[in-house]
CSV table of C-alpha atoms and ligand atoms in Angstrom, one decimal:
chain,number,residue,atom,x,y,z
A,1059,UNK,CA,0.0,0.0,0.0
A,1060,UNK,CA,1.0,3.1,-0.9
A,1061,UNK,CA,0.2,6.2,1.4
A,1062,UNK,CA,0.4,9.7,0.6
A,1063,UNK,CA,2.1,10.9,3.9
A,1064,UNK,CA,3.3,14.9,3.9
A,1065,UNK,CA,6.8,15.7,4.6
A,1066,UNK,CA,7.0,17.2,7.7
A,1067,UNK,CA,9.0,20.3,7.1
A,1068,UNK,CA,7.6,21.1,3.9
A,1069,UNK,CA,3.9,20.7,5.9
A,1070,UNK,CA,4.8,22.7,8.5
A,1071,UNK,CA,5.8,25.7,6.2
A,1072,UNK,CA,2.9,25.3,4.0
A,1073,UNK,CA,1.2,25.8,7.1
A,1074,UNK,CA,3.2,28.7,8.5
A,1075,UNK,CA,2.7,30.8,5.3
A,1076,UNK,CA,-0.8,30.7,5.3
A,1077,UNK,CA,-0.5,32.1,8.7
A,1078,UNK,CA,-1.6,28.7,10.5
A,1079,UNK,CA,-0.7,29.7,14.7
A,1080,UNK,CA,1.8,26.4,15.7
A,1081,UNK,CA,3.3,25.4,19.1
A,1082,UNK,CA,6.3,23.7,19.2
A,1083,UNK,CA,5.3,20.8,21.8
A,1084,UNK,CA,7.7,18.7,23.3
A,1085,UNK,CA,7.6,14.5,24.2
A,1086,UNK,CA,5.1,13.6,25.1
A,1087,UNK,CA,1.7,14.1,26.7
A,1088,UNK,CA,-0.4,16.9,26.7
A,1089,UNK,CA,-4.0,18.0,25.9
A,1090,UNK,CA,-3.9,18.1,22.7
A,1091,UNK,CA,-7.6,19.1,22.0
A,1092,UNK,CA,-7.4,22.4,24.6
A,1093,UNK,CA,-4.6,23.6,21.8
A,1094,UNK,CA,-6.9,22.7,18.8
A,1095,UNK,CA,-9.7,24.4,20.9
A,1096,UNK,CA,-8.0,27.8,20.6
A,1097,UNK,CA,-7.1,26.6,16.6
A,1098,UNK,CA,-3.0,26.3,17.7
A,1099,UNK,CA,-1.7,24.2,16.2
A,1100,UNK,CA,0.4,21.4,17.5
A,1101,UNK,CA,3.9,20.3,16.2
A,1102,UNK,CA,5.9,18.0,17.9
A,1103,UNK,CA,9.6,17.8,18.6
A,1104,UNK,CA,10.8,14.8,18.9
A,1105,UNK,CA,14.1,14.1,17.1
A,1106,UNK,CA,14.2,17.0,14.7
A,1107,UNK,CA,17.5,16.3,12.1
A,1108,UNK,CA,20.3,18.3,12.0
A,1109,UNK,CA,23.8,18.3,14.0
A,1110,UNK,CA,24.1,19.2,17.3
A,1111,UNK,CA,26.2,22.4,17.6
A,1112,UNK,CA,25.2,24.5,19.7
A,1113,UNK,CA,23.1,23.0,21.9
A,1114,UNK,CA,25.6,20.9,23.7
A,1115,UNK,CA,27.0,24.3,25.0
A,1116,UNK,CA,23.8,25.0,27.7
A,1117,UNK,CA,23.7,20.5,28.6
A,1118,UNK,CA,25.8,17.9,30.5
A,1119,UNK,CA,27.5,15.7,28.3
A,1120,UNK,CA,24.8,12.5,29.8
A,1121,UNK,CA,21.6,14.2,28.5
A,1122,UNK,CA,19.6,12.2,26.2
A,1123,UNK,CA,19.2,13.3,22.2
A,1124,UNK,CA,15.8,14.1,22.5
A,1125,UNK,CA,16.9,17.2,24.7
A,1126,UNK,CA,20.1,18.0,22.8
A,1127,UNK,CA,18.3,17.7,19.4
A,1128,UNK,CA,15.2,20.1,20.6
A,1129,UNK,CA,17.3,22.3,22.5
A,1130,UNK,CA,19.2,22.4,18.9
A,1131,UNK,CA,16.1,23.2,17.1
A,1132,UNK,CA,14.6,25.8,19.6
A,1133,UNK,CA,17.9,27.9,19.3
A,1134,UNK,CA,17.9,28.1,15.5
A,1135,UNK,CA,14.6,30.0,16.4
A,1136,UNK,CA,12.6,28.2,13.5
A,1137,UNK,CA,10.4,30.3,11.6
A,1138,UNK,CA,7.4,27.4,11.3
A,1139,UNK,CA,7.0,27.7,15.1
A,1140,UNK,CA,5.3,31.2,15.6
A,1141,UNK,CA,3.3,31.1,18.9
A,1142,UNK,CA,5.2,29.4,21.7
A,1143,UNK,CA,6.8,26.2,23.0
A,1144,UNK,CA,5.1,23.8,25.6
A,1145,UNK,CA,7.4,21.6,27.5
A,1146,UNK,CA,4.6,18.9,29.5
A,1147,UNK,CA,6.4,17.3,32.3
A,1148,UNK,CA,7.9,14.0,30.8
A,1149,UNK,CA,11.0,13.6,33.0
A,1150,UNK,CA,13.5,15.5,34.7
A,1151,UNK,CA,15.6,16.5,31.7
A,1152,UNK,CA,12.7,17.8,29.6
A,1153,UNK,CA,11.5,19.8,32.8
A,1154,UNK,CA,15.0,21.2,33.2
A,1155,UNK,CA,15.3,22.0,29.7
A,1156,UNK,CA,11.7,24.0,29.8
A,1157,UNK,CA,13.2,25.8,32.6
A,1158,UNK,CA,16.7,27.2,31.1
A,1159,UNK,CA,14.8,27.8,27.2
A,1160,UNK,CA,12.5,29.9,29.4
A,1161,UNK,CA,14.7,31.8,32.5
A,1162,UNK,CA,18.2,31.5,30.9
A,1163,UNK,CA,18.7,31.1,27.2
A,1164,UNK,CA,15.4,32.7,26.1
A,1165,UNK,CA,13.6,32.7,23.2
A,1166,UNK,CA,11.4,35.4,21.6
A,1167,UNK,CA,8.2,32.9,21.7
A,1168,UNK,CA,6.4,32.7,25.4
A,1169,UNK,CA,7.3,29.1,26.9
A,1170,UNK,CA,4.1,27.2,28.5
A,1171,UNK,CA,5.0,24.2,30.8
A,1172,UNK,CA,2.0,21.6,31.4
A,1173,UNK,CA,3.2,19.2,34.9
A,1174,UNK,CA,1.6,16.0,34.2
A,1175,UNK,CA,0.5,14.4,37.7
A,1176,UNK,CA,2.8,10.9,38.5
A,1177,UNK,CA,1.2,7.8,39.9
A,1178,UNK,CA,-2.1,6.3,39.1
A,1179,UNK,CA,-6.2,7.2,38.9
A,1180,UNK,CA,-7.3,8.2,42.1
A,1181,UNK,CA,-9.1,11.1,43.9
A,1182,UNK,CA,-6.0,13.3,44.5
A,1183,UNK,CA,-4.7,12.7,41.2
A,1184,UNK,CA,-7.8,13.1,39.4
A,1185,UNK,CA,-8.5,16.6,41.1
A,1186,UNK,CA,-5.0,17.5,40.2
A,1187,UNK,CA,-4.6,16.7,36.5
A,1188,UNK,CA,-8.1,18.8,36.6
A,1189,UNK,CA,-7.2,21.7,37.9
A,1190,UNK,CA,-3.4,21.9,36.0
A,1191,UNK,CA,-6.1,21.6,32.5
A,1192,UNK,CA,-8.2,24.6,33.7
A,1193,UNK,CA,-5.1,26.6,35.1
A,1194,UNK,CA,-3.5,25.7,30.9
A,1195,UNK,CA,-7.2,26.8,29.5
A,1196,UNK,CA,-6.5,30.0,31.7
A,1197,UNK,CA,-3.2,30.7,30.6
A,1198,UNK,CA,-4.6,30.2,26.8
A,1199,UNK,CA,-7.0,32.1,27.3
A,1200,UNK,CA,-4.4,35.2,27.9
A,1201,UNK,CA,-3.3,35.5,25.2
A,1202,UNK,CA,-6.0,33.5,22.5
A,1203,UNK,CA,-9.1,35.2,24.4
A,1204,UNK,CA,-12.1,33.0,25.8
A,1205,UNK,CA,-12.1,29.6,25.3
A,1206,UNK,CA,-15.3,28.5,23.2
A,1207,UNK,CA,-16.5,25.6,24.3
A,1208,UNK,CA,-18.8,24.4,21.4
A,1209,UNK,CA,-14.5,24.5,19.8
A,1210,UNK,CA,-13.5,22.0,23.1
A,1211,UNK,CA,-16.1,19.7,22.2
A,1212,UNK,CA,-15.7,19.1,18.6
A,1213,UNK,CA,-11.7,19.2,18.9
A,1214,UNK,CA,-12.7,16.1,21.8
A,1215,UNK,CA,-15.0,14.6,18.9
A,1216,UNK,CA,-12.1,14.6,17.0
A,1217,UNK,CA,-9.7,13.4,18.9
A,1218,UNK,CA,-11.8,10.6,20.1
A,1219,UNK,CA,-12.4,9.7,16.5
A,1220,UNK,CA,-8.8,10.0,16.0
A,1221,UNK,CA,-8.2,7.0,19.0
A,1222,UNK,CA,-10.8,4.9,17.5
A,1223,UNK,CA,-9.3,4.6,13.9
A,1224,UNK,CA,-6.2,4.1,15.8
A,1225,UNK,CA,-7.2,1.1,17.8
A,1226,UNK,CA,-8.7,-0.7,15.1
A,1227,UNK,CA,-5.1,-0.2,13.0
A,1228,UNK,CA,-3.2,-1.1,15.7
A,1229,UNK,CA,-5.1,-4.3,16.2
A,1230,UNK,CA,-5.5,-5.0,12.2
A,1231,UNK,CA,-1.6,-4.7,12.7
A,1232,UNK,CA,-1.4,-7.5,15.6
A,1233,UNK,CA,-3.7,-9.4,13.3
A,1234,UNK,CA,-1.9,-9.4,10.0
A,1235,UNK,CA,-4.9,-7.8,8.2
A,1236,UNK,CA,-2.8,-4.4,7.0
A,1237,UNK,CA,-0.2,-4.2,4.0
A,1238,UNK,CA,1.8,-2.2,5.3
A,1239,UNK,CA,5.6,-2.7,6.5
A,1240,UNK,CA,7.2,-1.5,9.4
A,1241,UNK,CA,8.6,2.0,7.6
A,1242,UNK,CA,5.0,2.5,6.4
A,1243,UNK,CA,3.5,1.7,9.1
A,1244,UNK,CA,5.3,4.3,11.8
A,1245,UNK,CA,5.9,6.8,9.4
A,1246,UNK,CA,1.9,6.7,9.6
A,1247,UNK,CA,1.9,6.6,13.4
A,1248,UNK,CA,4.4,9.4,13.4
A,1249,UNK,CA,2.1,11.3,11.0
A,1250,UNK,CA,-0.2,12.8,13.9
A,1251,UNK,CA,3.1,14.4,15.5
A,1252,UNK,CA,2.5,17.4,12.9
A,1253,UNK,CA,0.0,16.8,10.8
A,1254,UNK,CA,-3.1,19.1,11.2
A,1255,UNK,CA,-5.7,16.4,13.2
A,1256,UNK,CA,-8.5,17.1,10.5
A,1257,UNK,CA,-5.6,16.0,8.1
A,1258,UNK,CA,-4.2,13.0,10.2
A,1259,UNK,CA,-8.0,11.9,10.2
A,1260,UNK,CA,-7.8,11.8,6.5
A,1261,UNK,CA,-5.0,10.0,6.1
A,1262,UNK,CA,-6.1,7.3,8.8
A,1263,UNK,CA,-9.2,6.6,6.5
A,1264,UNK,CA,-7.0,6.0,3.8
A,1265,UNK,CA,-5.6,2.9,5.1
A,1266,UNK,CA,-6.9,-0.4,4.0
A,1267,UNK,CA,-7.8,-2.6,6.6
A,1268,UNK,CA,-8.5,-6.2,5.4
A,1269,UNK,CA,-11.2,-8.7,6.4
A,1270,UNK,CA,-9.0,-11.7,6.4
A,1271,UNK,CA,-5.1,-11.9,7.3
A,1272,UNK,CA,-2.5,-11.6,5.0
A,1273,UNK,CA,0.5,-14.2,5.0
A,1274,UNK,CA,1.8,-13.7,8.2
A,1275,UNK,CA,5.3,-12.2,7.9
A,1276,UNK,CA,8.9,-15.1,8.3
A,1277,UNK,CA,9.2,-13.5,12.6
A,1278,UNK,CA,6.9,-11.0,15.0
A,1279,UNK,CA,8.3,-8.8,17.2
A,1280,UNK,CA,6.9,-5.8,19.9
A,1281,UNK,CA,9.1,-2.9,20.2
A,1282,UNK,CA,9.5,-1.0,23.2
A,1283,UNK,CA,11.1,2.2,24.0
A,1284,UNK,CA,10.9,6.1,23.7
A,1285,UNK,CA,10.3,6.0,20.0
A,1286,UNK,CA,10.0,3.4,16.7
A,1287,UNK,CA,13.5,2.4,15.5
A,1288,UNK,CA,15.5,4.3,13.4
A,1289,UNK,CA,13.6,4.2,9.4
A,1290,UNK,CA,17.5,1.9,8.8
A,1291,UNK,CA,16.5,-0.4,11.2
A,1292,UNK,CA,12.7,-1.0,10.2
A,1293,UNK,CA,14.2,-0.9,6.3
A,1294,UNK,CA,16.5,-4.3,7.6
A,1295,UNK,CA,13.6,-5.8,9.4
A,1296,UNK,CA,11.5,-5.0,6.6
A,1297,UNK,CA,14.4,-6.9,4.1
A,1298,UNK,CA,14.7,-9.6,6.7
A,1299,UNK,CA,10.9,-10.8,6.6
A,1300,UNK,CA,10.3,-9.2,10.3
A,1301,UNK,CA,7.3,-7.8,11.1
A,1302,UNK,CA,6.7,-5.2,14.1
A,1303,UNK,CA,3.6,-6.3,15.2
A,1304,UNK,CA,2.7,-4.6,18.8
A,1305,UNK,CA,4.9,-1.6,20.3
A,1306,UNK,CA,5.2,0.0,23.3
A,1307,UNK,CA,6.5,3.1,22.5
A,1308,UNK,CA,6.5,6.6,24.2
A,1309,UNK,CA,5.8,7.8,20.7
A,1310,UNK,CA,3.4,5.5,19.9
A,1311,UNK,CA,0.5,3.1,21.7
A,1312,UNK,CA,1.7,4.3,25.0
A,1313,UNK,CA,-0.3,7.6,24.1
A,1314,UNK,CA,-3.5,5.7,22.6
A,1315,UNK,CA,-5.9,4.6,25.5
A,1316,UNK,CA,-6.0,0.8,26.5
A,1317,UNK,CA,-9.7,0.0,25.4
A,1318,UNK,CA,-12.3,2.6,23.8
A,1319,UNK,CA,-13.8,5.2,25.0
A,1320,UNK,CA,-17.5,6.7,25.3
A,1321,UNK,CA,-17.8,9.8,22.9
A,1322,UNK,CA,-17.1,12.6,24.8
A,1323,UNK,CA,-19.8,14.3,26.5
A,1324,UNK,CA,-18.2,16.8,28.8
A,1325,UNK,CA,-14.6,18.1,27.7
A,1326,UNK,CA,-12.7,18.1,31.2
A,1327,UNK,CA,-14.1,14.4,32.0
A,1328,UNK,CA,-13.1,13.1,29.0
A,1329,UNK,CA,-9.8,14.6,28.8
A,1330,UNK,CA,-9.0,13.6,32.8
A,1331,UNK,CA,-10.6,9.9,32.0
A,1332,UNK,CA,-8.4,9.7,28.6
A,1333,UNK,CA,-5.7,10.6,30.7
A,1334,UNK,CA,-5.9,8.0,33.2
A,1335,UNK,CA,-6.3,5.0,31.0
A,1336,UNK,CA,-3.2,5.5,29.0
A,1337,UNK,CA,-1.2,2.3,29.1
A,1338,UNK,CA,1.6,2.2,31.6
A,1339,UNK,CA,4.4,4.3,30.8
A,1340,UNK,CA,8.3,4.9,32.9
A,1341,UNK,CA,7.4,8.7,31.9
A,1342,UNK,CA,4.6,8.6,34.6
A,1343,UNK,CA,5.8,6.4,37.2
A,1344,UNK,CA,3.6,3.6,37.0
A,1345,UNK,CA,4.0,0.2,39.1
A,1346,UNK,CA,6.4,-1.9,37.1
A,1347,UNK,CA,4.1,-5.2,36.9
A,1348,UNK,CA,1.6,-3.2,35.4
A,1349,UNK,CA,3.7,-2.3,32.7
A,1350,UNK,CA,5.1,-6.1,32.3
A,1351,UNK,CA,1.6,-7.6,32.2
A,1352,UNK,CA,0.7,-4.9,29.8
A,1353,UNK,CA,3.3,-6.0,27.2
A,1354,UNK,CA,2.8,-10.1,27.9
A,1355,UNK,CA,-1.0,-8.8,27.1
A,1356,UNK,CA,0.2,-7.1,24.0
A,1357,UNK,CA,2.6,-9.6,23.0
A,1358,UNK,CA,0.1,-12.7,23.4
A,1359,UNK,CA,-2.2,-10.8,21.2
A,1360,UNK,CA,-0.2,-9.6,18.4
A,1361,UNK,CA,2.0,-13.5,18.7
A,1362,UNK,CA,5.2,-11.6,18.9
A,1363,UNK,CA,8.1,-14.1,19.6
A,1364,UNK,CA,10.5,-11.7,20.5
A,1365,UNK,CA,10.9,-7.8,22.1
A,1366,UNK,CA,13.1,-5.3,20.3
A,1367,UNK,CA,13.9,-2.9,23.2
A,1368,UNK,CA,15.5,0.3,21.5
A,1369,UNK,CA,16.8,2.7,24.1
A,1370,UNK,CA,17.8,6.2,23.6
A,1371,UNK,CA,20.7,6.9,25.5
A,1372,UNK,CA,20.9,8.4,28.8
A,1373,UNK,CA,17.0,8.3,29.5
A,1374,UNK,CA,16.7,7.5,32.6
A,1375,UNK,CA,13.0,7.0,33.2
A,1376,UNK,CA,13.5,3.8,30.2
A,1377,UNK,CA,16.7,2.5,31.8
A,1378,UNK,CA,14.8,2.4,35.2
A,1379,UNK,CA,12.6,-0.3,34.5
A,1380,UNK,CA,14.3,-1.6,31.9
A,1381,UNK,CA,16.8,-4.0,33.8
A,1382,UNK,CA,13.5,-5.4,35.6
A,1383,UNK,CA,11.4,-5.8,32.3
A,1384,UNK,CA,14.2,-7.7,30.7
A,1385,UNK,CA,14.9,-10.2,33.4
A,1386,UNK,CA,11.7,-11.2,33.7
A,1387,UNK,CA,10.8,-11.7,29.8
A,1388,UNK,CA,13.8,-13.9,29.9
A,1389,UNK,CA,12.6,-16.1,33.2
A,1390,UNK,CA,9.4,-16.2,30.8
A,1391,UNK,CA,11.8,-17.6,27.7
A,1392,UNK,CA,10.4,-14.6,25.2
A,1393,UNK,CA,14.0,-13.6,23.5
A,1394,UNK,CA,14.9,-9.9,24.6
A,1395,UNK,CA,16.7,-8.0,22.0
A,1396,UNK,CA,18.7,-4.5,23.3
A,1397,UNK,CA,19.7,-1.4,21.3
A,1398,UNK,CA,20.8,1.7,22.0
A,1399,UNK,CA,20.1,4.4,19.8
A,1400,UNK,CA,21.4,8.2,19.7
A,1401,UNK,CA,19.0,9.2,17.0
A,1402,UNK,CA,21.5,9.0,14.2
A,1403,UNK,CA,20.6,8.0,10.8
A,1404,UNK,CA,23.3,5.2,11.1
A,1405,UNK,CA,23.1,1.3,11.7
A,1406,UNK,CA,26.2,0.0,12.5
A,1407,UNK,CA,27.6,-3.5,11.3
A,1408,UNK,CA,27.9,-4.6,15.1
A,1409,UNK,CA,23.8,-4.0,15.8
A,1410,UNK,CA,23.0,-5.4,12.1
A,1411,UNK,CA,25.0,-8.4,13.8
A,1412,UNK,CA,23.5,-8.6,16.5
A,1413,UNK,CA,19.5,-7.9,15.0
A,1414,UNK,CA,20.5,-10.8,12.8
A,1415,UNK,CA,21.5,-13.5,15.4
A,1416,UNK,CA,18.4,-12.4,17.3
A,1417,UNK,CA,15.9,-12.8,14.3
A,1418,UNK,CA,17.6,-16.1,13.3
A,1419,UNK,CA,16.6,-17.3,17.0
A,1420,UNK,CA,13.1,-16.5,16.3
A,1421,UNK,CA,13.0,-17.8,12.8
A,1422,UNK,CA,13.3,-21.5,14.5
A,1423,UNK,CA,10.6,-20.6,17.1
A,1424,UNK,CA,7.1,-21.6,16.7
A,1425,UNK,CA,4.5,-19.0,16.5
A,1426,UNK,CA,3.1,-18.4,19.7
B,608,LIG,S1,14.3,10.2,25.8
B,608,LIG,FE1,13.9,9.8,28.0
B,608,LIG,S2,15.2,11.3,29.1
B,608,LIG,FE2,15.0,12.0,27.0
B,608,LIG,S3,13.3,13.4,27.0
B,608,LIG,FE3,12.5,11.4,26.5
B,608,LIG,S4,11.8,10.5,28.4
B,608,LIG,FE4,13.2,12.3,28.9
């Protein structure tokens, strides 16, 4: 299948010109529909391409490339961002970073921070991740004017609709019923980090889902980590016969809920319940056998044999649980697979090595 996907630079300058308001946002959650409420907007920055040369100047030498690539970006002063920067609360490094762009280095755009709450669904944190979305409305509303809330609700329309079509690809995925490969297939998840929703929608409803499954691929494997492996690495799994089947990626199903919602019928309740049933994620310090029977869950369904685990380097809230979530996989016999990744565009012979050796120990598994 061939999809129609926008480059994002070009996108976001199309959009710029024609005076579109855009927010720089960085990793990784925030309420997206308050910013489509007030027609901002939303472009993420995630690993944006380029050398680091400047930005290395204002971070310790053990920051992650997320920070050192956006921090990069941010100081070039890009013209496609035009109304701000949000920095939501994703981990110390990203909280730090929102604080120096903002108090020390400076930039011409005003800087919002959002403080995701930590922990699970209860009364305290219910109450809080309410009020910090009515306190972020009230900042908006500064400088966009009065929210209206007729624009809340259909942007929550939206977004639901959004989730839905994305649960029923991600499970066609797990089920072999979509032609896509793996580069396809993120750079379409990838798509909604810039693309205008109304747009993303569009392209969603594009893909072909099929009644019956396709020939399964030669191996199945769930990724896990910040982000989807570098486009080098899903080209060799893609050449190898390997399909990703399931993820559990920052970037990716770790921001779509666990089961389906109810339409939304008031804004602030669906965006606090939305919240709260987001899969378990290091980013928002969730028990750690939650997040290991969520991936045997996702792994049983989508028959992966294997787990790809693709670190960036020097994020700490990953490497936290990682040590954990491999020894246990390996008590359970699933085959455990680490990289590390800096974000380059490069896949060194020694990982191609090493993702070889690892697929050719699935290739003689059975299916689960
Ligand atoms: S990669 Fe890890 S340390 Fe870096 S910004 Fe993301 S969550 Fe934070």
């Amino acid at each position: 299948m061939n999809l129609s996907i926008p480059e994002r630079s070009e996108y976001l300058k199309i959009l710029s010109d024609s005076d579109q308001k855009i927010m720089g946002v960085l990793p990784a959650l925030y309420p997206r529909e308050l910013l489509w409420a007030f027609d901002l907007h939303a472009a993420e920055i995630w690993d944006p391409p380029g050398d680091i040369l400047h930005a290395n100047a204002h971070l310790q030498t053990t920051i992650c490339p997320v920070v050192k690539k956006s921090l990069e970006f941010i100081l070039k002063e890009p013209d496609v961002i035009n109304t701000g920067y949000l920095f939501p609360h994703t981990c110390d490094s990203l909280q730090n970073l929102g604080t120096q762009v903002k108090d020390l280095i400076g930039v011409s755009l005003p800087v919002y921070t959002f403080y995701n709450p930590k922990g699970s669904f209860n009364n305290t944190t219910t109450k809080y991740y309410r009020e910090i979305l009515q306190n972020f409305q009230s900042m908006l509303e500064v400088s966009y004017g009065t929210l209206d809330s007729e624009k809340l609700q259909a942007a929550c329309l939206l977004g639901h609709r959004i989730d839905s079509r994305l649960m029923d690809i991600q499970e066609a995925r797990q089920t072999d019923r979509l032609l896509l490969g793996n580069q396809e297939y993120f750079q379409l998840m990838r798509a909604q980090e810039y693309l205008l929703p109304k747009d993303y929608m569009s392209l969603l409803e594009q893909v072909e889902i099929l009644d019956q499954p396709s020939e399964g691929a030669k191996a199945r494997i769930l990724v896990s980590g910040i982000l989807p492996p570098s486009p080098q690495i899903l080209d060799f799994l893609d050449k190898l016969g390997v399909s990703i089947v399931a993820d559990d990626l920052l970037a990716g199903s770790r921001r779509l809920p666990k089961f389906p919602m109810d339409p939304p019928d008031s804004p602030l309740d669906y965006l606090t319940d939305r919240f709260f049933i987001l899969p378990p994620c290091s980013t928002r310090g969730g028990d750690l056998d939650e997040r290991l029977h969520q991936l045997n869950k996702r792994s049983k369904s989508s028959k992966a044999q294997g787990v790809l685990f693709d670190l960036v380097k020097f994020c700490e809230p990953e490497l936290f649980d990682h040590r954990l979530l491999v020894k246990t996989l390996r008590e359970q016999k699933i085959p455990v697979l680490t990289l590390e990744t800096e974000l380059d565009s490069h896949l060194s012979g020694q990982d191609k090595t090493r993702i070889e050796a690892f697929i050719e120990l699935l290739f003689e598994m059975v299916p689960r």
